[in-house]
Structure formats: C-alpha cells, structure tokens
Short mmCIF file of C-alpha atoms in Angstrom, two decimals:
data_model
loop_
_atom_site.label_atom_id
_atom_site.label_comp_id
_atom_site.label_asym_id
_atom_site.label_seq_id
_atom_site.Cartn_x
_atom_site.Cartn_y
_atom_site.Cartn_z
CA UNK A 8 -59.76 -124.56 -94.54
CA UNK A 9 -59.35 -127.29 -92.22
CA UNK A 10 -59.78 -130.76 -93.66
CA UNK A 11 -60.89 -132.92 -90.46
CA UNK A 12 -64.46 -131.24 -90.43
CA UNK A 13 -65.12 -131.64 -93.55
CA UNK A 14 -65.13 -135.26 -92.86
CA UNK A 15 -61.94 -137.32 -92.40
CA UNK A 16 -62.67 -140.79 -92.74
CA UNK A 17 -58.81 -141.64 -91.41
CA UNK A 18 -59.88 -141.69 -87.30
CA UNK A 19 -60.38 -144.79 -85.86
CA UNK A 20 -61.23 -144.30 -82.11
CA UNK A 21 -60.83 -148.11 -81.59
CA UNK A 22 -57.36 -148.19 -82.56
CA UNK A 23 -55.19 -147.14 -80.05
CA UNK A 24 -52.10 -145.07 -81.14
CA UNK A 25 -48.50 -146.88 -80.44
CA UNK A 26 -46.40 -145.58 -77.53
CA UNK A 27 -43.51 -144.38 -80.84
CA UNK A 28 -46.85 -142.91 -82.73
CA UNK A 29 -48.04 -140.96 -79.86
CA UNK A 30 -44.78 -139.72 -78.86
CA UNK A 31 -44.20 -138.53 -82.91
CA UNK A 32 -47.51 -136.88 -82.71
CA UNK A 33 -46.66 -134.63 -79.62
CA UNK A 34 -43.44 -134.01 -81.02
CA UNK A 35 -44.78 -132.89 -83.74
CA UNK A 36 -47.52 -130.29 -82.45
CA UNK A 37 -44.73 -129.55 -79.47
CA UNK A 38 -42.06 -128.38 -82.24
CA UNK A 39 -45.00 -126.52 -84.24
CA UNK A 40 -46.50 -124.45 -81.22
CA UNK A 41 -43.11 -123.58 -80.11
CA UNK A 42 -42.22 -121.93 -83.36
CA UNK A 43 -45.49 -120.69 -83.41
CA UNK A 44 -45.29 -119.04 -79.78
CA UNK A 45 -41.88 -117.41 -80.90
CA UNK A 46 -43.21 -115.29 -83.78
CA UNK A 47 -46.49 -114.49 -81.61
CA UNK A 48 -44.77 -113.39 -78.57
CA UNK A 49 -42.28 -111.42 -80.86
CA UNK A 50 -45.17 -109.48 -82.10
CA UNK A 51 -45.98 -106.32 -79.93
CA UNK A 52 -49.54 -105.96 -78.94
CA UNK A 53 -50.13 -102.88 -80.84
CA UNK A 54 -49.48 -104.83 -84.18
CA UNK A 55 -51.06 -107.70 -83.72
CA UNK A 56 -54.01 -104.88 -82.63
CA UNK A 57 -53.65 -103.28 -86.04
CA UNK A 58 -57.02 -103.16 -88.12
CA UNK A 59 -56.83 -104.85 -91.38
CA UNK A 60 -53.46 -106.31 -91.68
CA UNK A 61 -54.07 -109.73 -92.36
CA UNK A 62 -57.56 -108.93 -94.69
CA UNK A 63 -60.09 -107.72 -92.64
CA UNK A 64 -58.66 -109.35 -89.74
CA UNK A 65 -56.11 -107.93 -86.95
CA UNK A 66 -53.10 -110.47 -86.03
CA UNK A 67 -55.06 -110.67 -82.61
CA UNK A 68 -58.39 -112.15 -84.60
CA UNK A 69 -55.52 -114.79 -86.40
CA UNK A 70 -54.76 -115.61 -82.81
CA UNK A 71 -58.26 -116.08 -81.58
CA UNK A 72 -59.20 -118.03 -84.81
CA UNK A 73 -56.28 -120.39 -84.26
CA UNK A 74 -57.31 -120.96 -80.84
CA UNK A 75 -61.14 -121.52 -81.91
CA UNK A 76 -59.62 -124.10 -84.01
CA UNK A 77 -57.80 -125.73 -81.12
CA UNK A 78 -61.15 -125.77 -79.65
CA UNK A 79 -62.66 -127.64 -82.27
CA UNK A 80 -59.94 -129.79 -82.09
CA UNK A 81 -60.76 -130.41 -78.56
CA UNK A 82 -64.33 -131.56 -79.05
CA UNK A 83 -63.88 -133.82 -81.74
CA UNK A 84 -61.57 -135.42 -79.31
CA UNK A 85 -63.98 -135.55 -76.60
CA UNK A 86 -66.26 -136.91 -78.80
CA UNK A 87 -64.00 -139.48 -79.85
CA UNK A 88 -63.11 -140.68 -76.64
CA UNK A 89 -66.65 -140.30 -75.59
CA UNK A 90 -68.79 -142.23 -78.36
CA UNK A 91 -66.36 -143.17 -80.85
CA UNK A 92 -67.24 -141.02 -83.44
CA UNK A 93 -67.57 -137.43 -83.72
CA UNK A 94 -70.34 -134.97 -85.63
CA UNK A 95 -68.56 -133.35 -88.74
CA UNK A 96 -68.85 -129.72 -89.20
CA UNK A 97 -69.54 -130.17 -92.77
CA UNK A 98 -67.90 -127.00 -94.09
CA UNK A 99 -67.21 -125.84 -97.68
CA UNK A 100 -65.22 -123.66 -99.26
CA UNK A 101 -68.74 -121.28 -99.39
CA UNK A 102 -69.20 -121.71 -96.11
CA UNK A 103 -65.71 -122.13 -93.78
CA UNK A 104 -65.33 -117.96 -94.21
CA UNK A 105 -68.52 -117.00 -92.20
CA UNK A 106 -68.00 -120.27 -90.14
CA UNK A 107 -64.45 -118.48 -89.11
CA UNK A 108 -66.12 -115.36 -88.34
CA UNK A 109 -68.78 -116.75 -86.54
CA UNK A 110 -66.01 -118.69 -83.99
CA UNK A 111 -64.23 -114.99 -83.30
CA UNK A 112 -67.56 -113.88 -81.85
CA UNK A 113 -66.21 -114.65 -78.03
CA UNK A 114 -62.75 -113.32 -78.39
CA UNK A 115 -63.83 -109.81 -79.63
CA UNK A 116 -64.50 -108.51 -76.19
CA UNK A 117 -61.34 -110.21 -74.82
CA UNK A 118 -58.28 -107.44 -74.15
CA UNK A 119 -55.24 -109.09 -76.95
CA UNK A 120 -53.29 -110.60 -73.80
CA UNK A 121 -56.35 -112.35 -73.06
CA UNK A 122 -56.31 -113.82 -76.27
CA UNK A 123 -52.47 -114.28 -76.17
CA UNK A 124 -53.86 -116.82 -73.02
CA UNK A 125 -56.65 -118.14 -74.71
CA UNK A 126 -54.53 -119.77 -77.47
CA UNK A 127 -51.92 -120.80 -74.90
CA UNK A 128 -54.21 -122.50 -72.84
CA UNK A 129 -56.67 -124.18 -75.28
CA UNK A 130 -53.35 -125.18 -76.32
CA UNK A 131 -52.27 -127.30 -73.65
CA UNK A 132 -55.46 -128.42 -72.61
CA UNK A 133 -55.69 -129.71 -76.37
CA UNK A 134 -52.01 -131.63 -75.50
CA UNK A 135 -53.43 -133.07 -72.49
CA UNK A 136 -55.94 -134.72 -74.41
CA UNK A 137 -53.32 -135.70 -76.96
CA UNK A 138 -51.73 -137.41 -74.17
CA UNK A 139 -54.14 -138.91 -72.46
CA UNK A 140 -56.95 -140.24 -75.17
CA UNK A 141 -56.34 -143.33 -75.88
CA UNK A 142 -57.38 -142.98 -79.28
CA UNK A 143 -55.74 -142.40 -82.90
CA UNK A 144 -56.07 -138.77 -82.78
CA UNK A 145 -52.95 -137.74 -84.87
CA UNK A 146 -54.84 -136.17 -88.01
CA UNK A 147 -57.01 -133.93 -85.85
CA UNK A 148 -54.11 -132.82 -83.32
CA UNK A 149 -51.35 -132.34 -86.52
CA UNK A 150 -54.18 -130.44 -88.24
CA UNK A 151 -55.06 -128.25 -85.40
CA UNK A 152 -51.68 -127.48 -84.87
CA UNK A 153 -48.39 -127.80 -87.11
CA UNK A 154 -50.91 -128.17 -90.29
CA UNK A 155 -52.81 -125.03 -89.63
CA UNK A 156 -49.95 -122.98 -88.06
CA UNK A 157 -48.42 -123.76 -91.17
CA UNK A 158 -51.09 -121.94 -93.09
CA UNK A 159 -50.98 -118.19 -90.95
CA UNK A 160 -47.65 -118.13 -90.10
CA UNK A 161 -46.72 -116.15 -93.15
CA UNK A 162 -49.78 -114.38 -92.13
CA UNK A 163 -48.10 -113.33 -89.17
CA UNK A 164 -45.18 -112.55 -89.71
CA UNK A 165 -45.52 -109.44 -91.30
CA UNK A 166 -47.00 -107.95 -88.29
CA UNK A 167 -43.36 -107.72 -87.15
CA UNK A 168 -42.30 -105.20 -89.30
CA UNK A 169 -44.85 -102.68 -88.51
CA UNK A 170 -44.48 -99.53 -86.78
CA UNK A 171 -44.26 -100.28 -83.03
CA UNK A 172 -46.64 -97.71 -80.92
#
C-alpha cells in the first residue's frame, strides 16, 4: 500500500526543492523506471496476458495498477502546485485492495500494448511534472515510482519464465 495517501505530512508545497535535490529525485525515479521498463518489455504479451499469475491479477493488470498509481501521483501534484495542499485518499489496509481494483476499471478494455503505453506515458507526463513543479515533491514521485516498483517487481518477474504462446 502506498504511504502518501494515507496522509504524508512530509510535503511542503512552499518549499521549493534545491537544483542537487531535484536532480537526485529524477535520478532516482529515471534509474527505477528504466529497470522497471527492462523486465516489462522482456515480458511477452501473452504472459503478462496470463490469468491469475500474480493472485487474481494478470502481469498486464500489475501494469495498469502501476500506472493508476502514477496517476495518482500526478494529481496530488497538480494539486500541490495548484492550492498547496492536496485531498488524501485516506486508505487502509481494509480498504487499499478494492481501492486497487476499483483504479483497473479503465484499463480492462484497453488491448495489453495499450497498457504497455499507458504506463509509459503517465510516466513521463508524471516526470514532466517532477521537473517542472516547483514544489518539494520527492516523497510522492520516489513513492510512485522506485518505492512502488520496488514492491511488484518480484511480482513480475516470474512472468518471464512462463511458457511463451
């Protein structure tokens, strides 16, 4: 479960980030989604289409849940940059696992290399923002990314040891 939504009191949209603390932040994320984009692209299509190989999910719904989280990322940023502040999820442990089901709603009619685009472009137009907003937006763009990568890239990586079609 992501911790940001659940109400990070660590962002401070009237601090701007340093020039050396931006830069660390987008090297971070950068050397996360790379890693990231090497396992998913080394995953076939017909295993990441799989039923039930990462729980109930398919590797595609771990892609479209990472880029729903992207998304969130996204719009606390906008938020932040917008008002200051931003309006907290307020998820729990009883309450993240239909949350993450709910956000996989739009991706379900997508075709899995629309997905594969989804996540790459929610990606970079989360990085743009991490460039250009002026505020401290580490936690939420280090959670979004390296942070929760971190968490279903073991997922993952299974998928590339199954039969290819």
């Amino acid at each position: 479960m992501q911790q940001f939504p659940a109400g990070r009191e660590g962002l401070d949209s009237t601090m701007p980030m340093t020039i050396d603390e931006r830069l660390e932040m987008l090297q971070i994320a950068s050397k996360a989604w790379l890693d990231l984009k090497r396992l998913a692209d080394s995953i076939p299509d017909s295993a990441l289409e799989t039923p039930n190989t990462i729980g109930i999910w398919s590797g595609r719904d771990m892609l479209s849940h990472l880029a729903g989280w992207e998304s969130i990322g996204i719009d606390i940023i906008e938020q932040l940059n917008q008002r200051g502040e931003y309006t907290r999820l307020g998820l729990t442990r009883d309450t993240v696992d239909a949350f993450n089901k709910e956000m996989l709603i739009p991706y379900r009619a997508m075709s899995t290399a629309d997905v594969r685009q989804a996540l790459e472009d929610t990606h970079f137009a989360l990085m743009q923002l991490a460039e250009e907003c002026q505020a401290d937006i580490a936690e939420v763009v280090i959670d979004v990314t390296r942070d929760h990568y971190d968490k279903h890239v073991g997922d993952l990586r299974p998928l590339l040891n199954l039969p290819r079609q």
